[in-house]
Amino acid sequence: MKKKILALLLAAVMVMSLAASGNTADPGPSADPAAPAENNEPAGETYKVGICQLAPHPALDAATEGFTDALNEKLPGQVKIDPQNAAGDTPTCATIINGFVSGGVDLIMANATAPLQAAASATADIPVLGTSITEYGVALGIENFTGTVGSNVSGTSDLAPLDQQAGMIK
């Protein structure tokens, strides 16, 4: 039950982080993505979140930062985040994800397709949120994909509406 509630809360946080990742304003010297937001709410249960990002890239970095900022804002002092970067090496994603699974994280955020595939293969129990994924059906090999993965995997897609793109070309 704890993991389902956490997954639902973090799915909402992930959606909010998409908007936050587009903010390019300088947040000032106190903006440490690993530091909890300041408020007077008492800390409750603590959660461990592993983030696997495929490679350093401005768009991927912004997604990770937005997710981290939103988590710290919504769960101040309650989240221990372990961000890891595979430096563009797909096999390293599997190593990172397996470390998260064996370390007992409460949630995995997979930033790009290779980390998503590694996480989906590594665990059926830990909630996995994906971002920077164009097409979940293709990424996870789901035939006749209808928009629902049907497992512990969820997240956001960066696929733009193809009909609107075609209309722009015309």
PDB file of C-alpha atoms in Angstrom:
ATOM      1  CA  MET A   1       0.000   0.000   0.000  1.00  0.00           C
ATOM      2  CA  LYS A   2       2.869   2.360   0.889  1.00  0.00           C
ATOM      3  CA  LYS A   3       4.373   1.936  -2.577  1.00  0.00           C
ATOM      4  CA  LYS A   4       1.059   2.528  -4.366  1.00  0.00           C
ATOM      5  CA  ILE A   5       0.465   5.779  -2.490  1.00  0.00           C
ATOM      6  CA  LEU A   6       4.055   6.867  -3.121  1.00  0.00           C
ATOM      7  CA  ALA A   7       3.756   6.008  -6.811  1.00  0.00           C
ATOM      8  CA  LEU A   8       0.545   8.017  -7.186  1.00  0.00           C
ATOM      9  CA  LEU A   9       2.005  10.994  -5.361  1.00  0.00           C
ATOM     10  CA  LEU A  10       5.206  10.862  -7.371  1.00  0.00           C
ATOM     11  CA  ALA A  11       3.350  10.505 -10.659  1.00  0.00           C
ATOM     12  CA  ALA A  12       1.645  13.785  -9.844  1.00  0.00           C
ATOM     13  CA  VAL A  13       5.002  15.283  -8.883  1.00  0.00           C
ATOM     14  CA  MET A  14       6.476  14.098 -12.174  1.00  0.00           C
ATOM     15  CA  VAL A  15       3.785  15.853 -14.179  1.00  0.00           C
ATOM     16  CA  MET A  16       4.401  19.030 -12.205  1.00  0.00           C
ATOM     17  CA  SER A  17       8.148  18.677 -12.745  1.00  0.00           C
ATOM     18  CA  LEU A  18       7.681  18.926 -16.493  1.00  0.00           C
ATOM     19  CA  ALA A  19       6.509  22.491 -16.023  1.00  0.00           C
ATOM     20  CA  ALA A  20       9.240  23.168 -13.485  1.00  0.00           C
ATOM     21  CA  SER A  21      11.981  21.848 -15.783  1.00  0.00           C
ATOM     22  CA  GLY A  22      11.141  24.541 -18.336  1.00  0.00           C
ATOM     23  CA  ASN A  23      11.942  27.318 -15.871  1.00  0.00           C
ATOM     24  CA  THR A  24      15.340  28.766 -16.785  1.00  0.00           C
ATOM     25  CA  ALA A  25      15.354  31.542 -14.194  1.00  0.00           C
ATOM     26  CA  ASP A  26      18.282  31.498 -11.779  1.00  0.00           C
ATOM     27  CA  PRO A  27      16.872  30.120  -8.523  1.00  0.00           C
ATOM     28  CA  GLY A  28      19.575  31.787  -6.452  1.00  0.00           C
ATOM     29  CA  PRO A  29      22.302  30.447  -4.185  1.00  0.00           C
ATOM     30  CA  SER A  30      19.999  28.446  -1.893  1.00  0.00           C
ATOM     31  CA  ALA A  31      18.656  26.170  -4.661  1.00  0.00           C
ATOM     32  CA  ASP A  32      20.328  22.846  -3.944  1.00  0.00           C
ATOM     33  CA  PRO A  33      18.354  20.072  -5.717  1.00  0.00           C
ATOM     34  CA  ALA A  34      19.237  17.614  -2.963  1.00  0.00           C
ATOM     35  CA  ALA A  35      18.175  19.948  -0.141  1.00  0.00           C
ATOM     36  CA  PRO A  36      14.620  19.775   1.157  1.00  0.00           C
ATOM     37  CA  ALA A  37      12.348  22.759   0.731  1.00  0.00           C
ATOM     38  CA  GLU A  38      12.031  24.915   3.809  1.00  0.00           C
ATOM     39  CA  ASN A  39       8.730  24.840   5.666  1.00  0.00           C
ATOM     40  CA  ASN A  40       7.460  23.933   9.099  1.00  0.00           C
ATOM     41  CA  GLU A  41       5.823  20.613   8.206  1.00  0.00           C
ATOM     42  CA  PRO A  42       7.027  17.726  10.331  1.00  0.00           C
ATOM     43  CA  ALA A  43       8.917  15.042   8.484  1.00  0.00           C
ATOM     44  CA  GLY A  44       6.964  11.806   8.124  1.00  0.00           C
ATOM     45  CA  GLU A  45       8.032   8.550   6.590  1.00  0.00           C
ATOM     46  CA  THR A  46      11.292   8.640   4.610  1.00  0.00           C
ATOM     47  CA  TYR A  47      11.457   7.356   1.028  1.00  0.00           C
ATOM     48  CA  LYS A  48      14.436   6.280  -1.062  1.00  0.00           C
ATOM     49  CA  VAL A  49      14.260   7.286  -4.724  1.00  0.00           C
ATOM     50  CA  GLY A  50      16.793   6.180  -7.315  1.00  0.00           C
ATOM     51  CA  ILE A  51      17.154   8.238 -10.471  1.00  0.00           C
ATOM     52  CA  CYS A  52      18.891   6.711 -13.483  1.00  0.00           C
ATOM     53  CA  GLN A  53      19.614   9.180 -16.276  1.00  0.00           C
ATOM     54  CA  LEU A  54      21.025   7.844 -19.548  1.00  0.00           C
ATOM     55  CA  ALA A  55      23.446  10.670 -20.310  1.00  0.00           C
ATOM     56  CA  PRO A  56      24.321  14.251 -19.505  1.00  0.00           C
ATOM     57  CA  HIS A  57      22.110  16.379 -21.763  1.00  0.00           C
ATOM     58  CA  PRO A  58      20.353  19.696 -21.106  1.00  0.00           C
ATOM     59  CA  ALA A  59      16.848  18.259 -21.623  1.00  0.00           C
ATOM     60  CA  LEU A  60      17.510  15.161 -19.503  1.00  0.00           C
ATOM     61  CA  ASP A  61      19.249  17.249 -16.849  1.00  0.00           C
ATOM     62  CA  ALA A  62      16.241  19.592 -16.714  1.00  0.00           C
ATOM     63  CA  ALA A  63      13.835  16.660 -16.304  1.00  0.00           C
ATOM     64  CA  THR A  64      15.909  15.207 -13.458  1.00  0.00           C
ATOM     65  CA  GLU A  65      16.219  18.600 -11.788  1.00  0.00           C
ATOM     66  CA  GLY A  66      12.497  19.334 -12.120  1.00  0.00           C
ATOM     67  CA  PHE A  67      11.596  15.941 -10.675  1.00  0.00           C
ATOM     68  CA  THR A  68      14.042  16.365  -7.790  1.00  0.00           C
ATOM     69  CA  ASP A  69      12.826  19.892  -7.037  1.00  0.00           C
ATOM     70  CA  ALA A  70       9.185  18.808  -7.071  1.00  0.00           C
ATOM     71  CA  LEU A  71       9.896  15.856  -4.759  1.00  0.00           C
ATOM     72  CA  ASN A  72      11.697  18.065  -2.277  1.00  0.00           C
ATOM     73  CA  GLU A  73       8.887  20.616  -2.421  1.00  0.00           C
ATOM     74  CA  LYS A  74       6.107  18.076  -1.879  1.00  0.00           C
ATOM     75  CA  LEU A  75       7.931  15.840   0.611  1.00  0.00           C
ATOM     76  CA  PRO A  76      10.377  18.143   2.411  1.00  0.00           C
ATOM     77  CA  GLY A  77      12.980  16.214   4.354  1.00  0.00           C
ATOM     78  CA  GLN A  78      11.293  12.904   3.573  1.00  0.00           C
ATOM     79  CA  VAL A  79      13.115  11.835   0.412  1.00  0.00           C
ATOM     80  CA  LYS A  80      16.638  10.495   0.024  1.00  0.00           C
ATOM     81  CA  ILE A  81      17.437  10.836  -3.666  1.00  0.00           C
ATOM     82  CA  ASP A  82      20.223   8.891  -5.360  1.00  0.00           C
ATOM     83  CA  PRO A  83      20.771  10.428  -8.818  1.00  0.00           C
ATOM     84  CA  GLN A  84      23.038   8.410 -11.104  1.00  0.00           C
ATOM     85  CA  ASN A  85      24.118   9.017 -14.681  1.00  0.00           C
ATOM     86  CA  ALA A  86      25.057   6.203 -17.074  1.00  0.00           C
ATOM     87  CA  ALA A  87      27.181   8.530 -19.238  1.00  0.00           C
ATOM     88  CA  GLY A  88      25.453   7.303 -22.400  1.00  0.00           C
ATOM     89  CA  ASP A  89      26.285   3.644 -21.767  1.00  0.00           C
ATOM     90  CA  THR A  90      23.183   1.426 -21.956  1.00  0.00           C
ATOM     91  CA  PRO A  91      24.706  -1.528 -20.030  1.00  0.00           C
ATOM     92  CA  THR A  92      25.567   0.869 -17.202  1.00  0.00           C
ATOM     93  CA  CYS A  93      21.838   1.633 -16.882  1.00  0.00           C
ATOM     94  CA  ALA A  94      21.222  -2.006 -15.955  1.00  0.00           C
ATOM     95  CA  THR A  95      24.024  -1.890 -13.381  1.00  0.00           C
ATOM     96  CA  ILE A  96      22.614   1.290 -11.818  1.00  0.00           C
ATOM     97  CA  ILE A  97      19.042  -0.052 -11.773  1.00  0.00           C
ATOM     98  CA  ASN A  98      20.126  -3.391 -10.287  1.00  0.00           C
ATOM     99  CA  GLY A  99      21.887  -1.432  -7.539  1.00  0.00           C
ATOM    100  CA  PHE A 100      18.651   0.431  -6.809  1.00  0.00           C
ATOM    101  CA  VAL A 101      16.692  -2.826  -6.677  1.00  0.00           C
ATOM    102  CA  SER A 102      19.181  -4.539  -4.363  1.00  0.00           C
ATOM    103  CA  GLY A 103      19.336  -1.356  -2.248  1.00  0.00           C
ATOM    104  CA  GLY A 104      15.583  -1.452  -1.712  1.00  0.00           C
ATOM    105  CA  VAL A 105      14.590   1.919  -3.146  1.00  0.00           C
ATOM    106  CA  ASP A 106      10.920   2.841  -2.900  1.00  0.00           C
ATOM    107  CA  LEU A 107      10.753   4.302  -6.413  1.00  0.00           C
ATOM    108  CA  ILE A 108      12.872   4.398  -9.563  1.00  0.00           C
ATOM    109  CA  MET A 109      12.778   7.347 -11.942  1.00  0.00           C
ATOM    110  CA  ALA A 110      14.059   6.280 -15.352  1.00  0.00           C
ATOM    111  CA  ASN A 111      15.160   9.263 -17.423  1.00  0.00           C
ATOM    112  CA  ALA A 112      15.247   8.052 -21.068  1.00  0.00           C
ATOM    113  CA  THR A 113      14.423   4.789 -22.814  1.00  0.00           C
ATOM    114  CA  ALA A 114      17.437   2.668 -21.815  1.00  0.00           C
ATOM    115  CA  PRO A 115      16.954   3.255 -18.062  1.00  0.00           C
ATOM    116  CA  LEU A 116      13.212   2.548 -18.464  1.00  0.00           C
ATOM    117  CA  GLN A 117      13.905  -0.753 -20.200  1.00  0.00           C
ATOM    118  CA  ALA A 118      16.458  -1.721 -17.556  1.00  0.00           C
ATOM    119  CA  ALA A 119      14.051  -0.879 -14.728  1.00  0.00           C
ATOM    120  CA  ALA A 120      11.122  -2.718 -16.310  1.00  0.00           C
ATOM    121  CA  SER A 121      13.348  -5.792 -16.680  1.00  0.00           C
ATOM    122  CA  ALA A 122      14.825  -5.568 -13.185  1.00  0.00           C
ATOM    123  CA  THR A 123      11.704  -5.268 -11.041  1.00  0.00           C
ATOM    124  CA  ALA A 124       7.996  -5.930 -11.089  1.00  0.00           C
ATOM    125  CA  ASP A 125       7.537  -4.694  -7.521  1.00  0.00           C
ATOM    126  CA  ILE A 126       9.178  -1.265  -7.248  1.00  0.00           C
ATOM    127  CA  PRO A 127       7.191   1.547  -8.915  1.00  0.00           C
ATOM    128  CA  VAL A 128       9.004   2.913 -11.977  1.00  0.00           C
ATOM    129  CA  LEU A 129       8.321   6.362 -13.389  1.00  0.00           C
ATOM    130  CA  GLY A 130       9.702   7.164 -16.810  1.00  0.00           C
ATOM    131  CA  THR A 131      10.376  10.523 -18.376  1.00  0.00           C
ATOM    132  CA  SER A 132      11.916  11.550 -21.689  1.00  0.00           C
ATOM    133  CA  ILE A 133      10.237   8.496 -23.223  1.00  0.00           C
ATOM    134  CA  THR A 134       8.727   8.992 -26.664  1.00  0.00           C
ATOM    135  CA  GLU A 135       6.603   5.842 -26.953  1.00  0.00           C
ATOM    136  CA  TYR A 136       6.158   3.435 -24.032  1.00  0.00           C
ATOM    137  CA  GLY A 137       4.676   0.723 -26.248  1.00  0.00           C
ATOM    138  CA  VAL A 138       7.765   0.670 -28.460  1.00  0.00           C
ATOM    139  CA  ALA A 139      10.207   1.076 -25.568  1.00  0.00           C
ATOM    140  CA  LEU A 140       8.692  -1.834 -23.642  1.00  0.00           C
ATOM    141  CA  GLY A 141       7.764  -4.021 -26.616  1.00  0.00           C
ATOM    142  CA  ILE A 142       4.028  -3.847 -25.946  1.00  0.00           C
ATOM    143  CA  GLU A 143       1.978  -4.805 -29.001  1.00  0.00           C
ATOM    144  CA  ASN A 144      -1.255  -2.875 -29.595  1.00  0.00           C
ATOM    145  CA  PHE A 145      -0.274  -0.351 -26.930  1.00  0.00           C
ATOM    146  CA  THR A 146      -3.312   1.623 -25.758  1.00  0.00           C
ATOM    147  CA  GLY A 147      -1.579   4.027 -23.388  1.00  0.00           C
ATOM    148  CA  THR A 148      -1.585   1.793 -20.317  1.00  0.00           C
ATOM    149  CA  VAL A 149       1.469  -0.289 -19.500  1.00  0.00           C
ATOM    150  CA  GLY A 150      -0.351  -2.615 -17.087  1.00  0.00           C
ATOM    151  CA  SER A 151       2.546  -3.105 -14.702  1.00  0.00           C
ATOM    152  CA  ASN A 152       4.588  -1.159 -12.177  1.00  0.00           C
ATOM    153  CA  VAL A 153       5.682   1.278 -14.909  1.00  0.00           C
ATOM    154  CA  SER A 154       4.161   4.697 -15.532  1.00  0.00           C
ATOM    155  CA  GLY A 155       5.349   8.144 -16.491  1.00  0.00           C
ATOM    156  CA  THR A 156       5.238  10.891 -19.059  1.00  0.00           C
ATOM    157  CA  SER A 157       5.738  10.814 -22.814  1.00  0.00           C
ATOM    158  CA  ASP A 158       7.483  13.446 -24.910  1.00  0.00           C
ATOM    159  CA  LEU A 159       5.738  12.359 -28.128  1.00  0.00           C
ATOM    160  CA  ALA A 160       4.213  15.368 -29.838  1.00  0.00           C
ATOM    161  CA  PRO A 161       0.875  14.882 -31.626  1.00  0.00           C
ATOM    162  CA  LEU A 162       1.820  13.562 -35.067  1.00  0.00           C
ATOM    163  CA  ASP A 163      -1.306  14.923 -36.769  1.00  0.00           C
ATOM    164  CA  GLN A 164      -0.415  18.435 -35.618  1.00  0.00           C
ATOM    165  CA  GLN A 165       3.163  18.016 -36.838  1.00  0.00           C
ATOM    166  CA  ALA A 166       1.895  16.887 -40.242  1.00  0.00           C
ATOM    167  CA  GLY A 167      -0.423  19.890 -40.363  1.00  0.00           C
ATOM    168  CA  MET A 168       2.540  22.220 -39.736  1.00  0.00           C
ATOM    169  CA  ILE A 169       4.500  20.658 -42.574  1.00  0.00           C
ATOM    170  CA  LYS A 170       1.630  21.211 -45.018  1.00  0.00           C
TER     171      LYS A 170
END
